[in-house]
mmCIF file of C-alpha atoms and ligand atoms in Angstrom:
data_model
loop_
_atom_site.group_PDB
_atom_site.id
_atom_site.type_symbol
_atom_site.label_atom_id
_atom_site.label_comp_id
_atom_site.label_asym_id
_atom_site.label_seq_id
_atom_site.Cartn_x
_atom_site.Cartn_y
_atom_site.Cartn_z
ATOM 1 C CA MET A 28 -80.923 172.022 -29.218
ATOM 2 C CA ALA A 29 -78.199 172.386 -26.599
ATOM 3 C CA ARG A 30 -75.774 175.266 -26.839
ATOM 4 C CA MET A 31 -73.352 173.589 -24.486
ATOM 5 C CA GLU A 32 -71.005 170.648 -24.818
ATOM 6 C CA ARG A 33 -72.455 167.490 -23.304
ATOM 7 C CA SER A 34 -69.113 166.529 -21.743
ATOM 8 C CA CYS A 35 -66.187 168.918 -21.930
ATOM 9 C CA PHE A 36 -62.773 168.457 -20.307
ATOM 10 C CA THR A 37 -60.452 171.449 -20.025
ATOM 11 C CA LEU A 38 -56.822 170.870 -19.110
ATOM 12 C CA ASP A 39 -55.026 173.856 -17.574
ATOM 13 C CA LEU A 40 -51.439 173.613 -18.805
ATOM 14 C CA GLY A 41 -50.400 176.446 -16.483
ATOM 15 C CA ALA A 42 -51.589 174.416 -13.496
ATOM 16 C CA VAL A 43 -49.541 171.414 -14.680
ATOM 17 C CA ARG A 44 -46.461 173.624 -15.040
ATOM 18 C CA ARG A 45 -46.951 175.153 -11.601
ATOM 19 C CA ASN A 46 -47.443 171.708 -10.034
ATOM 20 C CA ALA A 47 -44.235 170.530 -11.735
ATOM 21 C CA GLU A 48 -42.422 173.575 -10.318
ATOM 22 C CA THR A 49 -43.800 172.821 -6.840
ATOM 23 C CA LEU A 50 -42.549 169.235 -7.125
ATOM 24 C CA LEU A 51 -39.153 170.381 -8.387
ATOM 25 C CA ARG A 52 -38.823 172.632 -5.354
ATOM 26 C CA ALA A 53 -39.783 169.717 -3.092
ATOM 27 C CA ALA A 54 -37.294 167.470 -4.928
ATOM 28 C CA GLU A 55 -34.454 169.778 -3.846
ATOM 29 C CA GLY A 56 -32.052 169.070 -6.679
ATOM 30 C CA ALA A 57 -33.291 165.656 -7.775
ATOM 31 C CA GLU A 58 -34.637 165.416 -11.340
ATOM 32 C CA LEU A 59 -38.399 165.367 -11.840
ATOM 33 C CA TRP A 60 -39.693 162.574 -14.067
ATOM 34 C CA ALA A 61 -43.332 163.010 -15.074
ATOM 35 C CA VAL A 62 -45.468 159.871 -14.834
ATOM 36 C CA VAL A 63 -48.025 160.035 -17.667
ATOM 37 C CA LYS A 64 -49.220 156.429 -17.910
ATOM 38 C CA ALA A 65 -52.904 155.696 -18.614
ATOM 39 C CA GLU A 66 -53.246 158.750 -20.894
ATOM 40 C CA GLY A 67 -51.759 161.021 -18.252
ATOM 41 C CA TYR A 68 -54.124 159.746 -15.526
ATOM 42 C CA GLY A 69 -56.993 160.581 -17.887
ATOM 43 C CA HIS A 70 -55.768 164.167 -18.381
ATOM 44 C CA GLY A 71 -54.105 163.791 -21.820
ATOM 45 C CA ALA A 72 -50.575 162.349 -21.916
ATOM 46 C CA VAL A 73 -49.068 164.480 -24.696
ATOM 47 C CA ASP A 74 -50.364 167.821 -23.398
ATOM 48 C CA VAL A 75 -49.330 167.041 -19.817
ATOM 49 C CA SER A 76 -45.896 165.813 -20.967
ATOM 50 C CA LYS A 77 -45.189 168.993 -22.916
ATOM 51 C CA ALA A 78 -46.205 171.199 -19.986
ATOM 52 C CA ALA A 79 -44.153 169.163 -17.508
ATOM 53 C CA LEU A 80 -41.069 169.238 -19.753
ATOM 54 C CA GLU A 81 -41.451 173.006 -20.202
ATOM 55 C CA ALA A 82 -41.492 173.390 -16.423
ATOM 56 C CA GLY A 83 -38.267 171.423 -16.016
ATOM 57 C CA ALA A 84 -39.159 167.710 -15.931
ATOM 58 C CA THR A 85 -36.394 165.720 -17.629
ATOM 59 C CA ALA A 86 -38.075 162.400 -18.489
ATOM 60 C CA LEU A 87 -41.497 160.822 -18.992
ATOM 61 C CA CYS A 88 -42.628 157.533 -17.484
ATOM 62 C CA VAL A 89 -45.375 155.281 -18.876
ATOM 63 C CA ALA A 90 -46.512 151.715 -18.221
ATOM 64 C CA THR A 91 -46.668 150.190 -21.694
ATOM 65 C CA LEU A 92 -44.854 150.207 -25.012
ATOM 66 C CA PRO A 93 -47.842 151.568 -27.009
ATOM 67 C CA GLU A 94 -48.126 154.449 -24.528
ATOM 68 C CA ALA A 95 -44.437 155.213 -25.093
ATOM 69 C CA LEU A 96 -44.712 155.058 -28.904
ATOM 70 C CA HIS A 97 -47.664 157.446 -28.772
ATOM 71 C CA LEU A 98 -45.542 159.931 -26.826
ATOM 72 C CA ARG A 99 -42.499 159.403 -29.052
ATOM 73 C CA ALA A 100 -44.520 160.421 -32.131
ATOM 74 C CA ALA A 101 -45.220 163.813 -30.519
ATOM 75 C CA LEU A 102 -41.961 164.295 -28.600
ATOM 76 C CA ARG A 103 -38.977 163.319 -30.743
ATOM 77 C CA ASN A 104 -36.284 163.967 -28.168
ATOM 78 C CA ALA A 105 -37.779 163.345 -24.736
ATOM 79 C CA ARG A 106 -36.414 160.600 -22.492
ATOM 80 C CA ILE A 107 -39.203 158.044 -22.171
ATOM 81 C CA LEU A 108 -39.122 155.209 -19.650
ATOM 82 C CA VAL A 109 -41.468 152.224 -19.970
ATOM 83 C CA MET A 110 -41.978 151.002 -16.406
ATOM 84 C CA GLY A 111 -44.071 147.886 -17.145
ATOM 85 C CA PRO A 112 -43.161 144.679 -18.962
ATOM 86 C CA VAL A 113 -42.336 144.733 -22.668
ATOM 87 C CA SER A 114 -42.725 141.607 -24.757
ATOM 88 C CA GLU A 115 -39.968 140.153 -26.920
ATOM 89 C CA ARG A 116 -41.969 141.210 -29.960
ATOM 90 C CA GLU A 117 -42.004 144.803 -28.697
ATOM 91 C CA LEU A 118 -38.289 144.974 -27.895
ATOM 92 C CA GLY A 119 -37.236 145.893 -31.442
ATOM 93 C CA GLU A 120 -39.733 148.747 -31.489
ATOM 94 C CA ALA A 121 -38.418 149.971 -28.142
ATOM 95 C CA ARG A 122 -34.872 150.117 -29.558
ATOM 96 C CA ILE A 123 -35.927 151.975 -32.700
ATOM 97 C CA ALA A 124 -37.954 154.483 -30.645
ATOM 98 C CA ARG A 125 -34.990 155.064 -28.259
ATOM 99 C CA LEU A 126 -37.069 154.114 -25.218
ATOM 100 C CA GLU A 127 -35.694 153.083 -21.835
ATOM 101 C CA LEU A 128 -36.908 149.875 -20.237
ATOM 102 C CA VAL A 129 -37.113 148.376 -16.778
ATOM 103 C CA ALA A 130 -35.640 144.976 -15.939
ATOM 104 C CA ALA A 131 -37.708 143.571 -13.103
ATOM 105 C CA ASP A 132 -37.661 139.833 -13.697
ATOM 106 C CA GLY A 133 -34.018 138.801 -14.073
ATOM 107 C CA GLN A 134 -33.765 139.237 -17.840
ATOM 108 C CA VAL A 135 -31.849 142.364 -18.824
ATOM 109 C CA PRO A 136 -32.659 143.393 -22.399
ATOM 110 C CA GLU A 137 -29.781 144.439 -24.675
ATOM 111 C CA GLY A 138 -29.321 147.294 -27.095
ATOM 112 C CA VAL A 139 -31.623 149.592 -25.160
ATOM 113 C CA ARG A 140 -31.119 151.682 -22.023
ATOM 114 C CA VAL A 141 -32.200 149.761 -18.935
ATOM 115 C CA HIS A 142 -33.162 150.511 -15.331
ATOM 116 C CA LEU A 143 -32.811 147.658 -12.853
ATOM 117 C CA LYS A 144 -35.740 147.407 -10.485
ATOM 118 C CA ILE A 145 -35.414 145.907 -7.050
ATOM 119 C CA ASP A 146 -38.225 144.959 -4.729
ATOM 120 C CA THR A 147 -37.736 146.723 -1.395
ATOM 121 C CA GLY A 148 -41.177 145.845 -0.027
ATOM 122 C CA MET A 149 -43.782 146.512 -2.705
ATOM 123 C CA GLY A 150 -43.979 142.765 -3.305
ATOM 124 C CA ARG A 151 -44.813 143.155 -6.964
ATOM 125 C CA TRP A 152 -42.349 143.850 -9.780
ATOM 126 C CA GLY A 153 -38.684 143.853 -8.935
ATOM 127 C CA LEU A 154 -35.660 141.659 -8.336
ATOM 128 C CA SER A 155 -34.716 140.578 -4.846
ATOM 129 C CA GLU A 156 -31.080 141.372 -5.600
ATOM 130 C CA ILE A 157 -29.414 143.660 -8.103
ATOM 131 C CA PRO A 158 -27.537 141.741 -10.809
ATOM 132 C CA ALA A 159 -24.156 143.054 -11.982
ATOM 133 C CA PRO A 160 -25.072 145.987 -14.250
ATOM 134 C CA THR A 161 -24.403 145.455 -17.959
ATOM 135 C CA ARG A 162 -23.244 148.414 -20.046
ATOM 136 C CA ASP A 163 -26.843 149.157 -21.088
ATOM 137 C CA VAL A 164 -27.853 149.823 -17.486
ATOM 138 C CA VAL A 165 -28.341 153.528 -16.700
ATOM 139 C CA GLY A 166 -30.516 153.452 -13.594
ATOM 140 C CA VAL A 167 -31.617 151.519 -10.560
ATOM 141 C CA MET A 168 -35.053 151.922 -9.048
ATOM 142 C CA SER A 169 -37.625 150.616 -6.606
ATOM 143 C CA HIS A 170 -41.225 151.505 -5.785
ATOM 144 C CA LEU A 171 -42.825 152.461 -2.452
ATOM 145 C CA ALA A 172 -45.868 150.582 -1.165
ATOM 146 C CA SER A 173 -47.379 153.079 1.273
ATOM 147 C CA ALA A 174 -45.646 156.450 1.214
ATOM 148 C CA GLU A 175 -49.035 158.178 1.633
ATOM 149 C CA SER A 176 -49.914 156.329 4.843
ATOM 150 C CA ASP A 177 -47.085 154.421 6.554
ATOM 151 C CA PRO A 178 -43.942 156.413 7.487
ATOM 152 C CA ALA A 179 -42.224 153.514 9.274
ATOM 153 C CA PHE A 180 -42.514 151.126 6.335
ATOM 154 C CA THR A 181 -41.523 153.877 3.889
ATOM 155 C CA GLN A 182 -38.383 154.605 5.909
ATOM 156 C CA LEU A 183 -37.590 150.885 5.907
ATOM 157 C CA GLN A 184 -37.934 150.759 2.111
ATOM 158 C CA VAL A 185 -35.747 153.865 1.724
ATOM 159 C CA ALA A 186 -33.073 152.288 3.942
ATOM 160 C CA ARG A 187 -33.180 149.004 1.992
ATOM 161 C CA PHE A 188 -32.866 150.907 -1.289
ATOM 162 C CA ARG A 189 -29.971 153.002 -0.002
ATOM 163 C CA GLU A 190 -28.128 149.880 1.111
ATOM 164 C CA ALA A 191 -28.813 147.862 -2.034
ATOM 165 C CA THR A 192 -27.622 150.679 -4.308
ATOM 166 C CA ALA A 193 -24.707 151.901 -2.196
ATOM 167 C CA GLY A 194 -22.001 150.837 -4.668
ATOM 168 C CA LEU A 195 -23.887 152.091 -7.726
ATOM 169 C CA GLY A 196 -23.361 155.839 -7.454
ATOM 170 C CA SER A 197 -22.700 156.210 -11.183
ATOM 171 C CA LEU A 198 -26.242 155.037 -11.993
ATOM 172 C CA THR A 199 -29.345 157.199 -11.610
ATOM 173 C CA ARG A 200 -31.140 156.065 -8.452
ATOM 174 C CA HIS A 201 -34.884 156.711 -8.305
ATOM 175 C CA LEU A 202 -37.448 155.645 -5.744
ATOM 176 C CA ALA A 203 -39.905 158.380 -4.756
ATOM 177 C CA ASN A 204 -43.469 158.832 -6.007
ATOM 178 C CA SER A 205 -45.603 161.948 -5.376
ATOM 179 C CA ALA A 206 -46.378 161.188 -1.728
ATOM 180 C CA ALA A 207 -42.737 160.434 -0.933
ATOM 181 C CA VAL A 208 -41.397 163.616 -2.566
ATOM 182 C CA LEU A 209 -43.817 165.662 -0.490
ATOM 183 C CA ARG A 210 -43.152 163.882 2.839
ATOM 184 C CA PHE A 211 -39.767 162.096 2.880
ATOM 185 C CA ALA A 212 -36.673 164.128 2.035
ATOM 186 C CA GLU A 213 -34.506 161.016 2.339
ATOM 187 C CA SER A 214 -36.439 159.258 -0.482
ATOM 188 C CA ARG A 215 -35.429 161.704 -3.228
ATOM 189 C CA PHE A 216 -32.068 160.307 -4.468
ATOM 190 C CA ASP A 217 -31.220 161.370 -8.065
ATOM 191 C CA ALA A 218 -34.692 161.512 -9.623
ATOM 192 C CA VAL A 219 -38.313 161.383 -8.458
ATOM 193 C CA ARG A 220 -41.201 159.845 -10.416
ATOM 194 C CA CYS A 221 -44.339 161.915 -9.903
ATOM 195 C CA GLY A 222 -47.776 161.257 -11.318
ATOM 196 C CA ILE A 223 -50.803 162.188 -9.264
ATOM 197 C CA ALA A 224 -49.413 165.442 -7.810
ATOM 198 C CA LEU A 225 -48.534 166.730 -11.273
ATOM 199 C CA TYR A 226 -52.251 166.755 -12.032
ATOM 200 C CA GLY A 227 -52.981 168.710 -8.871
ATOM 201 C CA ILE A 228 -54.546 165.756 -7.106
ATOM 202 C CA SER A 229 -53.418 164.967 -3.581
ATOM 203 C CA PRO A 230 -51.765 161.568 -3.068
ATOM 204 C CA PHE A 231 -53.189 161.743 0.455
ATOM 205 C CA GLY A 232 -56.827 162.080 -0.649
ATOM 206 C CA THR A 233 -57.054 165.467 1.081
ATOM 207 C CA ASP A 234 -57.249 169.033 -0.272
ATOM 208 C CA PRO A 235 -54.438 169.456 -2.854
ATOM 209 C CA ALA A 236 -54.092 173.114 -1.801
ATOM 210 C CA ASP A 237 -52.568 171.799 1.464
ATOM 211 C CA GLU A 238 -49.595 170.637 -0.652
ATOM 212 C CA GLY A 239 -49.519 173.772 -2.806
ATOM 213 C CA LEU A 240 -51.013 171.850 -5.752
ATOM 214 C CA GLU A 241 -53.657 173.085 -8.225
ATOM 215 C CA PRO A 242 -56.177 170.760 -9.887
ATOM 216 C CA ALA A 243 -55.436 170.835 -13.626
ATOM 217 C CA LEU A 244 -58.670 169.401 -15.007
ATOM 218 C CA ARG A 245 -62.172 170.840 -15.272
ATOM 219 C CA TRP A 246 -65.144 168.747 -16.350
ATOM 220 C CA GLU A 247 -68.290 170.515 -17.453
ATOM 221 C CA SER A 248 -71.760 169.713 -18.747
ATOM 222 C CA TYR A 249 -75.169 171.346 -18.379
ATOM 223 C CA VAL A 250 -78.667 170.754 -17.066
ATOM 224 C CA ALA A 251 -80.638 169.474 -20.041
ATOM 225 C CA LEU A 252 -83.998 169.444 -18.297
ATOM 226 C CA SER A 253 -85.590 170.363 -14.964
ATOM 227 C CA LYS A 254 -88.383 168.153 -13.753
ATOM 228 C CA ARG A 255 -90.706 168.193 -10.754
ATOM 229 C CA LEU A 256 -91.178 164.920 -8.903
ATOM 230 C CA GLU A 257 -94.376 164.600 -6.865
ATOM 231 C CA PRO A 258 -94.230 162.615 -3.612
ATOM 232 C CA GLY A 259 -93.847 158.934 -4.477
ATOM 233 C CA GLU A 260 -92.336 159.616 -7.921
ATOM 234 C CA SER A 261 -88.752 158.560 -8.607
ATOM 235 C CA THR A 262 -85.829 159.299 -10.909
ATOM 236 C CA GLY A 263 -83.687 156.766 -12.710
ATOM 237 C CA TYR A 264 -83.281 152.998 -13.003
ATOM 238 C CA GLY A 265 -84.328 150.870 -10.069
ATOM 239 C CA ARG A 266 -86.324 153.747 -8.547
ATOM 240 C CA ARG A 267 -83.584 154.225 -5.953
ATOM 241 C CA HIS A 268 -84.509 157.856 -5.295
ATOM 242 C CA VAL A 269 -88.171 158.383 -4.486
ATOM 243 C CA ALA A 270 -89.343 161.920 -3.666
ATOM 244 C CA ASP A 271 -90.959 162.269 -0.211
ATOM 245 C CA ARG A 272 -92.117 165.828 -1.021
ATOM 246 C CA PRO A 273 -92.379 167.857 -4.243
ATOM 247 C CA THR A 274 -88.795 167.940 -5.531
ATOM 248 C CA TRP A 275 -87.134 169.607 -8.501
ATOM 249 C CA ILE A 276 -84.442 167.576 -10.152
ATOM 250 C CA GLY A 277 -82.075 168.481 -12.975
ATOM 251 C CA VAL A 278 -81.063 165.929 -15.584
ATOM 252 C CA VAL A 279 -77.403 166.159 -16.676
ATOM 253 C CA PRO A 280 -76.501 164.294 -19.912
ATOM 254 C CA VAL A 281 -73.380 162.602 -18.504
ATOM 255 C CA GLY A 282 -73.189 159.115 -16.997
ATOM 256 C CA TYR A 283 -70.974 156.161 -16.256
ATOM 257 C CA ALA A 284 -69.882 155.808 -19.892
ATOM 258 C CA ASP A 285 -68.255 159.212 -19.421
ATOM 259 C CA GLY A 286 -66.534 158.196 -16.198
ATOM 260 C CA PHE A 287 -69.160 159.393 -13.732
ATOM 261 C CA ARG A 288 -69.294 156.075 -11.935
ATOM 262 C CA ARG A 289 -72.436 154.450 -10.526
ATOM 263 C CA ASP A 290 -70.954 154.507 -7.030
ATOM 264 C CA MET A 291 -70.703 158.311 -7.121
ATOM 265 C CA THR A 292 -74.386 158.765 -6.245
ATOM 266 C CA GLY A 293 -74.427 161.154 -3.276
ATOM 267 C CA THR A 294 -71.481 163.274 -4.378
ATOM 268 C CA ASP A 295 -71.840 166.995 -5.135
ATOM 269 C CA LEU A 296 -71.440 168.971 -8.326
ATOM 270 C CA LEU A 297 -72.067 172.611 -9.163
ATOM 271 C CA VAL A 298 -75.189 173.848 -10.954
ATOM 272 C CA ALA A 299 -74.650 177.494 -11.913
ATOM 273 C CA GLY A 300 -71.998 177.629 -9.210
ATOM 274 C CA ALA A 301 -74.115 176.171 -6.370
ATOM 275 C CA ARG A 302 -73.401 172.783 -4.823
ATOM 276 C CA ARG A 303 -76.078 170.185 -5.641
ATOM 277 C CA ARG A 304 -76.360 166.543 -4.607
ATOM 278 C CA VAL A 305 -76.404 163.710 -7.167
ATOM 279 C CA VAL A 306 -79.347 161.364 -6.489
ATOM 280 C CA GLY A 307 -80.692 158.087 -7.836
ATOM 281 C CA THR A 308 -78.966 155.539 -10.023
ATOM 282 C CA ILE A 309 -76.419 156.994 -12.421
ATOM 283 C CA SER A 310 -77.208 155.853 -15.969
ATOM 284 C CA MET A 311 -74.810 155.254 -18.831
ATOM 285 C CA ASP A 312 -75.517 158.689 -20.307
ATOM 286 C CA ALA A 313 -77.352 160.669 -17.622
ATOM 287 C CA LEU A 314 -77.499 161.557 -13.967
ATOM 288 C CA ALA A 315 -79.877 163.572 -11.765
ATOM 289 C CA VAL A 316 -79.255 166.309 -9.191
ATOM 290 C CA VAL A 317 -81.629 167.820 -6.642
ATOM 291 C CA LEU A 318 -82.435 171.509 -7.314
ATOM 292 C CA ASP A 319 -84.212 173.987 -5.086
ATOM 293 C CA ALA A 320 -86.004 175.486 -8.099
ATOM 294 C CA PRO A 321 -86.177 174.724 -11.832
ATOM 295 C CA VAL A 322 -83.289 176.074 -13.940
ATOM 296 C CA GLU A 323 -83.112 177.020 -17.617
ATOM 297 C CA PRO A 324 -82.075 174.211 -19.961
ATOM 298 C CA GLY A 325 -78.375 174.787 -20.665
ATOM 299 C CA THR A 326 -77.542 175.929 -17.135
ATOM 300 C CA PRO A 327 -73.837 175.108 -16.641
ATOM 301 C CA VAL A 328 -72.782 172.142 -14.520
ATOM 302 C CA THR A 329 -69.269 171.627 -13.150
ATOM 303 C CA LEU A 330 -68.561 167.973 -12.356
ATOM 304 C CA VAL A 331 -64.892 168.631 -11.514
ATOM 305 C CA GLY A 332 -63.382 172.070 -10.907
ATOM 306 C CA ASP A 333 -64.115 175.310 -9.021
ATOM 307 C CA GLY A 334 -63.654 173.531 -5.710
ATOM 308 C CA VAL A 335 -65.345 170.252 -6.665
ATOM 309 C CA LEU A 336 -62.449 167.844 -6.219
ATOM 310 C CA ILE A 337 -61.840 164.423 -7.719
ATOM 311 C CA GLU A 338 -60.743 163.509 -4.172
ATOM 312 C CA GLU A 339 -64.338 164.140 -2.950
ATOM 313 C CA HIS A 340 -65.869 161.949 -5.652
ATOM 314 C CA ALA A 341 -63.365 159.237 -4.741
ATOM 315 C CA ARG A 342 -64.372 159.373 -1.076
ATOM 316 C CA VAL A 343 -68.041 158.931 -1.995
ATOM 317 C CA ALA A 344 -67.157 156.021 -4.290
ATOM 318 C CA ASP A 345 -64.930 154.513 -1.581
ATOM 319 C CA THR A 346 -61.908 154.466 -3.849
ATOM 320 C CA ILE A 347 -58.818 156.559 -4.575
ATOM 321 C CA ALA A 348 -58.691 159.674 -6.749
ATOM 322 C CA TYR A 349 -56.323 157.860 -9.139
ATOM 323 C CA GLU A 350 -59.100 155.450 -10.137
ATOM 324 C CA ILE A 351 -61.640 158.224 -10.722
ATOM 325 C CA ALA A 352 -59.182 160.258 -12.829
ATOM 326 C CA VAL A 353 -58.063 157.299 -14.934
ATOM 327 C CA GLY A 354 -61.696 156.321 -15.541
ATOM 328 C CA LEU A 355 -62.719 159.684 -17.027
ATOM 329 C CA ASN A 356 -63.675 159.168 -20.639
ATOM 330 C CA THR A 357 -62.031 161.993 -22.527
ATOM 331 C CA ARG A 358 -62.127 160.206 -25.891
ATOM 332 C CA SER A 359 -63.670 161.935 -28.848
ATOM 333 C CA GLY A 360 -67.145 160.629 -29.484
ATOM 334 C CA ARG A 361 -67.878 160.951 -25.773
ATOM 335 C CA ALA A 362 -66.225 164.251 -24.943
ATOM 336 C CA ARG A 363 -64.598 167.374 -26.160
ATOM 337 C CA ARG A 364 -61.125 167.963 -24.804
ATOM 338 C CA VAL A 365 -59.360 171.291 -24.806
ATOM 339 C CA ALA A 366 -56.108 172.536 -23.349
ATOM 340 C CA VAL A 367 -55.765 176.136 -22.182
ATOM 341 C CA ASP A 368 -52.742 178.075 -21.042
ATOM 342 C CA GLY A 369 -54.049 179.221 -17.680
HETATM 343 C C1 LIG B 268 -47.521 155.158 -11.172
HETATM 344 C C2 LIG B 268 -46.127 155.093 -10.666
HETATM 345 C C3 LIG B 268 -45.505 156.210 -10.095
HETATM 346 C C4 LIG B 268 -46.238 157.510 -9.811
HETATM 347 O O1 LIG B 268 -46.974 157.435 -8.618
HETATM 348 P P1 LIG B 268 -47.816 158.691 -8.071
HETATM 349 O O2 LIG B 268 -48.333 158.248 -6.771
HETATM 350 O O3 LIG B 268 -48.899 158.919 -9.083
HETATM 351 O O4 LIG B 268 -46.881 159.839 -8.006
HETATM 352 C C5 LIG B 268 -44.163 156.102 -9.754
HETATM 353 N N1 LIG B 268 -43.482 154.939 -9.950
HETATM 354 C C6 LIG B 268 -44.049 153.859 -10.485
HETATM 355 C C7 LIG B 268 -43.255 152.611 -10.651
HETATM 356 C C8 LIG B 268 -45.387 153.878 -10.843
HETATM 357 O O5 LIG B 268 -45.966 152.778 -11.347
#
């Protein structure tokens, strides 16, 4: 019987607070709005929201109405902005829950606080021109397409936004995401909407420490079994890893159903603190690592944390850290989730 948790996520609330403080310093007077859509990028929306608000964030941003209602149940007084579309059926619930909505398609809802969204180059949601604000309108916003990689286009979007909102000084203007807050002072306006950096993940895919950010999530498991492969023997489905010499492997009881994706073969994790390579096909509930010697069953494994970065896993999987984080399965039944005040 295992003494360890099969899949355990630990959220460091202190790290979230310190990241929020770092972003507030970078925002230089603009408000910080914490983006906690998709269950707080897989980290736990309610816990992250509370920590961010404690550190000085003044609003929460989500994508959907159910996400907002979930937050409202835990946070009676927080400002909550739903950035994605809300159906007519959901509008009544949004009013009752005192949510704020975004008008991005020409229809401006009534009886609820509204932010007008203009398209300055994202080419997705957003109006091409700002309609005359109704009395429900409290903000005007846009979204950047490539603040992490394209300074010239970002500056163009900032200039378009500045021009389009020039006469609307009484409204709250907000444009910047994490990458923009960290790189473009002129993008900050009245409020900044930060997601990824709040979690201590770099929007640039590089080491978050370079931005003064601390990863907030640890993911741990254990080696359930060590096994020696003789030359010609393999581990896992499809026999994708065949030993060419006697090889010790460790079996870790976590797989793609937990968010350790099949395209993360080849990434590193820590076994008792030492970096080990993941080999073979990742199963739904298990993966294998190469060891230099057998280890005791129950030897701790760190899949994320202690220097193993989500950014690294993303590079191996040829995707962005956002997608890895959002795909982590922290639901009960698959994982234990704890929050600590670090
Ligand atoms: C997700 C999102 C953000 C946050 O972006 P990060 O890169 O995670 O900081 C900001 N604004 C909008 C409209 C978003 O959808």
